[in-house]
Amino acid sequence: MAYAPVVITDLKQWFEKRHFIKRQGKKIGFVPTMGALHQGHLSLLEKSRRENEVTVLSIYVNPTQFDNKEDLAKYPLTLERDKTLAHKAEVDFLLAPTFEQIYPDKYRYKVSESDFSSKLCGSHRPGHFDGVLTVVMKLLNIVQADRAYFGEKDFQQLELVRGMVEAFFLTTEIVPCPIVREEDGLAMSSRNVNLSAEARSLASRFPAALRDSLSASEAKARLKLEGFEVDYVEDIGTRRLGAVKVGGVRLIDNVER
Ligand code: AMP
């Protein structure tokens, strides 16, 4: 196995490392996450390892993207376990910055998008995508990677990040990665650990309803009947996207139609 990743909590230390990596002409792949790593995150890291000489993982639970304090409070934090997984995944650098480091401006400056971000998840989570886009902009500027890897699981996020990179002439290439699922079809998510046994067994019916219904409205009706609280199910282009709550946990997913 490779060396354990260099864990960086002080960004100045990263800026020095970055300087040397760039001087050596090495390509940097970047995987931003909120930690509580699972196979979905690991698939992004594997792709980055294959395509770049240096892989940087960030673990930062970004408070500005949580519209709901309770959701933030119960977000799983598993840094020690994550470090072990990052080591196995042969991550070179693990950035675990503090709020003060990421937000020296105390979130006075924001990136916002004025159209797609207010739809789907945006219409149920006010301010969510301002928080997401702002932290991704900061992280992309901090890491200055050649490529950054984002999961199609968060499809709306991926589209908004792609749009932001284009709009602001950022130079990092955004690489989309397919959704990794549990055996019963549930998309892997850090929040899945918060599901009760009962909610967990119901949860696999969410992707099934998205996949097997003839229309978005049929999927919505089916999910309601099965006991989900449905935020939305909508067809956008060739995809069907949905968000539901089950046992107090919010799940999102999307399938190719
Ligand atoms: P998160 O830690 O939930 O913010 O996710 C970090 C990155 O991993 C995002 O780009 C997600 O889209 C991606 N990701 C999360 N879950 C999955 C999954 N099941 N399959 C593929 N990518 C995922």
PDB file of N, CA and C in Angstrom, residues 148-209:
ATOM      1  N   ALA A 148     -11.724  17.578 -11.516  1.00  0.00           N
ATOM      2  CA  ALA A 148     -12.454  17.364 -10.263  1.00  0.00           C
ATOM      3  C   ALA A 148     -13.604  16.408 -10.551  1.00  0.00           C
ATOM      4  N   TYR A 149     -13.841  15.490  -9.616  1.00  0.00           N
ATOM      5  CA  TYR A 149     -14.765  14.377  -9.835  1.00  0.00           C
ATOM      6  C   TYR A 149     -16.031  14.569  -9.008  1.00  0.00           C
ATOM      7  N   PHE A 150     -17.174  14.514  -9.699  1.00  0.00           N
ATOM      8  CA  PHE A 150     -18.465  14.711  -9.038  1.00  0.00           C
ATOM      9  C   PHE A 150     -19.401  13.573  -9.414  1.00  0.00           C
ATOM     10  N   GLY A 151     -20.210  13.114  -8.448  1.00  0.00           N
ATOM     11  CA  GLY A 151     -21.111  12.001  -8.684  1.00  0.00           C
ATOM     12  C   GLY A 151     -22.411  12.446  -9.342  1.00  0.00           C
ATOM     13  N   GLU A 152     -22.907  11.588 -10.229  1.00  0.00           N
ATOM     14  CA  GLU A 152     -24.212  11.859 -10.857  1.00  0.00           C
ATOM     15  C   GLU A 152     -25.355  11.662  -9.864  1.00  0.00           C
ATOM     16  N   LYS A 153     -25.036  11.093  -8.710  1.00  0.00           N
ATOM     17  CA  LYS A 153     -26.050  10.951  -7.655  1.00  0.00           C
ATOM     18  C   LYS A 153     -26.653  12.324  -7.332  1.00  0.00           C
ATOM     19  N   ASP A 154     -25.776  13.343  -7.257  1.00  0.00           N
ATOM     20  CA  ASP A 154     -26.237  14.715  -6.997  1.00  0.00           C
ATOM     21  C   ASP A 154     -26.276  15.434  -8.344  1.00  0.00           C
ATOM     22  N   PHE A 155     -27.250  15.041  -9.147  1.00  0.00           N
ATOM     23  CA  PHE A 155     -27.254  15.455 -10.546  1.00  0.00           C
ATOM     24  C   PHE A 155     -27.424  16.963 -10.720  1.00  0.00           C
ATOM     25  N   GLN A 156     -28.307  17.528  -9.924  1.00  0.00           N
ATOM     26  CA  GLN A 156     -28.539  18.980 -10.026  1.00  0.00           C
ATOM     27  C   GLN A 156     -27.277  19.739  -9.615  1.00  0.00           C
ATOM     28  N   GLN A 157     -26.625  19.240  -8.566  1.00  0.00           N
ATOM     29  CA  GLN A 157     -25.357  19.842  -8.125  1.00  0.00           C
ATOM     30  C   GLN A 157     -24.317  19.775  -9.245  1.00  0.00           C
ATOM     31  N   LEU A 158     -24.210  18.606  -9.873  1.00  0.00           N
ATOM     32  CA  LEU A 158     -23.234  18.428 -10.959  1.00  0.00           C
ATOM     33  C   LEU A 158     -23.504  19.427 -12.089  1.00  0.00           C
ATOM     34  N   GLU A 159     -24.769  19.569 -12.475  1.00  0.00           N
ATOM     35  CA  GLU A 159     -25.113  20.504 -13.555  1.00  0.00           C
ATOM     36  C   GLU A 159     -24.774  21.943 -13.174  1.00  0.00           C
ATOM     37  N   LEU A 160     -25.075  22.297 -11.932  1.00  0.00           N
ATOM     38  CA  LEU A 160     -24.815  23.674 -11.490  1.00  0.00           C
ATOM     39  C   LEU A 160     -23.310  23.946 -11.390  1.00  0.00           C
ATOM     40  N   VAL A 161     -22.547  22.951 -10.956  1.00  0.00           N
ATOM     41  CA  VAL A 161     -21.087  23.125 -10.877  1.00  0.00           C
ATOM     42  C   VAL A 161     -20.507  23.262 -12.280  1.00  0.00           C
ATOM     43  N   ARG A 162     -20.987  22.403 -13.200  1.00  0.00           N
ATOM     44  CA  ARG A 162     -20.519  22.510 -14.597  1.00  0.00           C
ATOM     45  C   ARG A 162     -20.786  23.914 -15.136  1.00  0.00           C
ATOM     46  N   GLY A 163     -21.993  24.419 -14.877  1.00  0.00           N
ATOM     47  CA  GLY A 163     -22.380  25.752 -15.358  1.00  0.00           C
ATOM     48  C   GLY A 163     -21.520  26.840 -14.736  1.00  0.00           C
ATOM     49  N   MET A 164     -21.222  26.693 -13.455  1.00  0.00           N
ATOM     50  CA  MET A 164     -20.404  27.707 -12.764  1.00  0.00           C
ATOM     51  C   MET A 164     -18.988  27.741 -13.336  1.00  0.00           C
ATOM     52  N   VAL A 165     -18.435  26.549 -13.578  1.00  0.00           N
ATOM     53  CA  VAL A 165     -17.070  26.461 -14.110  1.00  0.00           C
ATOM     54  C   VAL A 165     -16.988  27.152 -15.468  1.00  0.00           C
ATOM     55  N   GLU A 166     -18.037  26.948 -16.269  1.00  0.00           N
ATOM     56  CA  GLU A 166     -18.079  27.585 -17.586  1.00  0.00           C
ATOM     57  C   GLU A 166     -18.258  29.098 -17.450  1.00  0.00           C
ATOM     58  N   ALA A 167     -19.195  29.493 -16.585  1.00  0.00           N
ATOM     59  CA  ALA A 167     -19.520  30.916 -16.445  1.00  0.00           C
ATOM     60  C   ALA A 167     -18.341  31.737 -15.939  1.00  0.00           C
ATOM     61  N   PHE A 168     -17.531  31.131 -15.057  1.00  0.00           N
ATOM     62  CA  PHE A 168     -16.428  31.893 -14.445  1.00  0.00           C
ATOM     63  C   PHE A 168     -15.059  31.525 -15.028  1.00  0.00           C
ATOM     64  N   PHE A 169     -15.074  30.806 -16.156  1.00  0.00           N
ATOM     65  CA  PHE A 169     -13.821  30.464 -16.854  1.00  0.00           C
ATOM     66  C   PHE A 169     -12.821  29.746 -15.935  1.00  0.00           C
ATOM     67  N   LEU A 170     -13.353  28.889 -15.074  1.00  0.00           N
ATOM     68  CA  LEU A 170     -12.443  28.107 -14.216  1.00  0.00           C
ATOM     69  C   LEU A 170     -11.775  27.063 -15.104  1.00  0.00           C
ATOM     70  N   THR A 171     -10.583  26.654 -14.723  1.00  0.00           N
ATOM     71  CA  THR A 171      -9.824  25.797 -15.641  1.00  0.00           C
ATOM     72  C   THR A 171      -9.862  24.313 -15.263  1.00  0.00           C
ATOM     73  N   THR A 172     -10.479  23.980 -14.144  1.00  0.00           N
ATOM     74  CA  THR A 172     -10.568  22.565 -13.751  1.00  0.00           C
ATOM     75  C   THR A 172     -11.632  21.874 -14.600  1.00  0.00           C
ATOM     76  N   GLU A 173     -11.276  20.689 -15.122  1.00  0.00           N
ATOM     77  CA  GLU A 173     -12.263  19.905 -15.887  1.00  0.00           C
ATOM     78  C   GLU A 173     -13.161  19.160 -14.899  1.00  0.00           C
ATOM     79  N   ILE A 174     -14.471  19.261 -15.098  1.00  0.00           N
ATOM     80  CA  ILE A 174     -15.416  18.560 -14.208  1.00  0.00           C
ATOM     81  C   ILE A 174     -15.732  17.195 -14.815  1.00  0.00           C
ATOM     82  N   VAL A 175     -15.442  16.144 -14.054  1.00  0.00           N
ATOM     83  CA  VAL A 175     -15.632  14.776 -14.566  1.00  0.00           C
ATOM     84  C   VAL A 175     -16.824  14.131 -13.842  1.00  0.00           C
ATOM     85  N   PRO A 176     -17.896  13.802 -14.604  1.00  0.00           N
ATOM     86  CA  PRO A 176     -19.045  13.151 -13.962  1.00  0.00           C
ATOM     87  C   PRO A 176     -18.780  11.663 -13.726  1.00  0.00           C
ATOM     88  N   CYS A 177     -19.311  11.128 -12.626  1.00  0.00           N
ATOM     89  CA  CYS A 177     -19.085   9.707 -12.281  1.00  0.00           C
ATOM     90  C   CYS A 177     -20.423   9.042 -11.986  1.00  0.00           C
ATOM     91  N   PRO A 178     -20.613   7.784 -12.454  1.00  0.00           N
ATOM     92  CA  PRO A 178     -21.899   7.118 -12.295  1.00  0.00           C
ATOM     93  C   PRO A 178     -22.266   6.822 -10.830  1.00  0.00           C
ATOM     94  N   ILE A 179     -23.552   6.655 -10.603  1.00  0.00           N
ATOM     95  CA  ILE A 179     -24.063   6.396  -9.244  1.00  0.00           C
ATOM     96  C   ILE A 179     -23.696   4.978  -8.797  1.00  0.00           C
ATOM     97  N   VAL A 180     -23.162   4.864  -7.590  1.00  0.00           N
ATOM     98  CA  VAL A 180     -22.896   3.538  -7.016  1.00  0.00           C
ATOM     99  C   VAL A 180     -24.049   3.207  -6.069  1.00  0.00           C
ATOM    100  N   ARG A 181     -24.590   1.983  -6.226  1.00  0.00           N
ATOM    101  CA  ARG A 181     -25.790   1.583  -5.478  1.00  0.00           C
ATOM    102  C   ARG A 181     -25.519   0.382  -4.580  1.00  0.00           C
ATOM    103  N   GLU A 182     -26.348   0.262  -3.542  1.00  0.00           N
ATOM    104  CA  GLU A 182     -26.352  -0.952  -2.715  1.00  0.00           C
ATOM    105  C   GLU A 182     -26.949  -2.072  -3.558  1.00  0.00           C
ATOM    106  N   GLU A 183     -26.836  -3.311  -3.056  1.00  0.00           N
ATOM    107  CA  GLU A 183     -27.348  -4.448  -3.838  1.00  0.00           C
ATOM    108  C   GLU A 183     -28.834  -4.335  -4.155  1.00  0.00           C
ATOM    109  N   ASP A 184     -29.597  -3.762  -3.222  1.00  0.00           N
ATOM    110  CA  ASP A 184     -31.047  -3.643  -3.449  1.00  0.00           C
ATOM    111  C   ASP A 184     -31.408  -2.380  -4.244  1.00  0.00           C
ATOM    112  N   GLY A 185     -30.418  -1.659  -4.734  1.00  0.00           N
ATOM    113  CA  GLY A 185     -30.695  -0.532  -5.627  1.00  0.00           C
ATOM    114  C   GLY A 185     -30.622   0.835  -4.975  1.00  0.00           C
ATOM    115  N   LEU A 186     -30.620   0.886  -3.638  1.00  0.00           N
ATOM    116  CA  LEU A 186     -30.544   2.197  -2.974  1.00  0.00           C
ATOM    117  C   LEU A 186     -29.203   2.862  -3.288  1.00  0.00           C
ATOM    118  N   ALA A 187     -29.250   4.123  -3.704  1.00  0.00           N
ATOM    119  CA  ALA A 187     -28.004   4.850  -3.986  1.00  0.00           C
ATOM    120  C   ALA A 187     -27.238   5.033  -2.677  1.00  0.00           C
ATOM    121  N   MET A 188     -25.945   4.767  -2.708  1.00  0.00           N
ATOM    122  CA  MET A 188     -25.145   4.956  -1.491  1.00  0.00           C
ATOM    123  C   MET A 188     -25.127   6.431  -1.114  1.00  0.00           C
ATOM    124  N   SER A 189     -25.220   6.678   0.185  1.00  0.00           N
ATOM    125  CA  SER A 189     -25.225   8.046   0.682  1.00  0.00           C
ATOM    126  C   SER A 189     -24.760   8.032   2.131  1.00  0.00           C
ATOM    127  N   SER A 190     -24.034   9.071   2.525  1.00  0.00           N
ATOM    128  CA  SER A 190     -23.587   9.155   3.926  1.00  0.00           C
ATOM    129  C   SER A 190     -24.778   9.191   4.872  1.00  0.00           C
ATOM    130  N   ARG A 191     -25.899   9.729   4.401  1.00  0.00           N
ATOM    131  CA  ARG A 191     -27.076   9.839   5.270  1.00  0.00           C
ATOM    132  C   ARG A 191     -27.773   8.494   5.495  1.00  0.00           C
ATOM    133  N   ASN A 192     -27.451   7.468   4.702  1.00  0.00           N
ATOM    134  CA  ASN A 192     -28.152   6.184   4.851  1.00  0.00           C
ATOM    135  C   ASN A 192     -27.967   5.577   6.245  1.00  0.00           C
ATOM    136  N   VAL A 193     -26.855   5.923   6.924  1.00  0.00           N
ATOM    137  CA  VAL A 193     -26.646   5.362   8.280  1.00  0.00           C
ATOM    138  C   VAL A 193     -27.696   5.883   9.255  1.00  0.00           C
ATOM    139  N   ASN A 194     -28.348   6.985   8.919  1.00  0.00           N
ATOM    140  CA  ASN A 194     -29.381   7.530   9.806  1.00  0.00           C
ATOM    141  C   ASN A 194     -30.747   6.868   9.614  1.00  0.00           C
ATOM    142  N   LEU A 195     -30.849   5.933   8.658  1.00  0.00           N
ATOM    143  CA  LEU A 195     -32.139   5.259   8.410  1.00  0.00           C
ATOM    144  C   LEU A 195     -32.374   4.171   9.458  1.00  0.00           C
ATOM    145  N   SER A 196     -33.583   4.126  10.029  1.00  0.00           N
ATOM    146  CA  SER A 196     -33.941   3.014  10.927  1.00  0.00           C
ATOM    147  C   SER A 196     -34.047   1.758  10.062  1.00  0.00           C
ATOM    148  N   ALA A 197     -34.099   0.585  10.699  1.00  0.00           N
ATOM    149  CA  ALA A 197     -34.186  -0.676   9.937  1.00  0.00           C
ATOM    150  C   ALA A 197     -35.424  -0.653   9.037  1.00  0.00           C
ATOM    151  N   GLU A 198     -36.522  -0.140   9.585  1.00  0.00           N
ATOM    152  CA  GLU A 198     -37.778  -0.106   8.829  1.00  0.00           C
ATOM    153  C   GLU A 198     -37.658   0.836   7.623  1.00  0.00           C
ATOM    154  N   ALA A 199     -37.116   2.020   7.880  1.00  0.00           N
ATOM    155  CA  ALA A 199     -36.951   3.008   6.792  1.00  0.00           C
ATOM    156  C   ALA A 199     -35.966   2.485   5.747  1.00  0.00           C
ATOM    157  N   ARG A 200     -34.935   1.783   6.224  1.00  0.00           N
ATOM    158  CA  ARG A 200     -33.931   1.255   5.282  1.00  0.00           C
ATOM    159  C   ARG A 200     -34.556   0.229   4.337  1.00  0.00           C
ATOM    160  N   SER A 201     -35.470  -0.601   4.866  1.00  0.00           N
ATOM    161  CA  SER A 201     -36.039  -1.632   3.974  1.00  0.00           C
ATOM    162  C   SER A 201     -37.026  -1.003   2.981  1.00  0.00           C
ATOM    163  N   LEU A 202     -37.651   0.089   3.396  1.00  0.00           N
ATOM    164  CA  LEU A 202     -38.547   0.787   2.465  1.00  0.00           C
ATOM    165  C   LEU A 202     -37.757   1.567   1.401  1.00  0.00           C
ATOM    166  N   ALA A 203     -36.561   2.033   1.798  1.00  0.00           N
ATOM    167  CA  ALA A 203     -35.802   2.982   0.970  1.00  0.00           C
ATOM    168  C   ALA A 203     -35.498   2.458  -0.437  1.00  0.00           C
ATOM    169  N   SER A 204     -35.340   1.135  -0.581  1.00  0.00           N
ATOM    170  CA  SER A 204     -34.976   0.596  -1.901  1.00  0.00           C
ATOM    171  C   SER A 204     -36.126   0.732  -2.903  1.00  0.00           C
ATOM    172  N   ARG A 205     -37.330   1.007  -2.372  1.00  0.00           N
ATOM    173  CA  ARG A 205     -38.465   1.182  -3.303  1.00  0.00           C
ATOM    174  C   ARG A 205     -38.421   2.544  -3.996  1.00  0.00           C
ATOM    175  N   PHE A 206     -37.593   3.429  -3.468  1.00  0.00           N
ATOM    176  CA  PHE A 206     -37.472   4.764  -4.074  1.00  0.00           C
ATOM    177  C   PHE A 206     -36.859   4.676  -5.486  1.00  0.00           C
ATOM    178  N   PRO A 207     -35.652   4.101  -5.633  1.00  0.00           N
ATOM    179  CA  PRO A 207     -35.117   3.992  -7.009  1.00  0.00           C
ATOM    180  C   PRO A 207     -35.989   3.112  -7.896  1.00  0.00           C
ATOM    181  N   ALA A 208     -36.617   2.098  -7.297  1.00  0.00           N
ATOM    182  CA  ALA A 208     -37.473   1.203  -8.097  1.00  0.00           C
ATOM    183  C   ALA A 208     -38.638   1.983  -8.692  1.00  0.00           C
ATOM    184  N   ALA A 209     -39.245   2.860  -7.882  1.00  0.00           N
ATOM    185  CA  ALA A 209     -40.393   3.643  -8.371  1.00  0.00           C
ATOM    186  C   ALA A 209     -39.950   4.621  -9.458  1.00  0.00           C
TER     187      ALA A 209
END
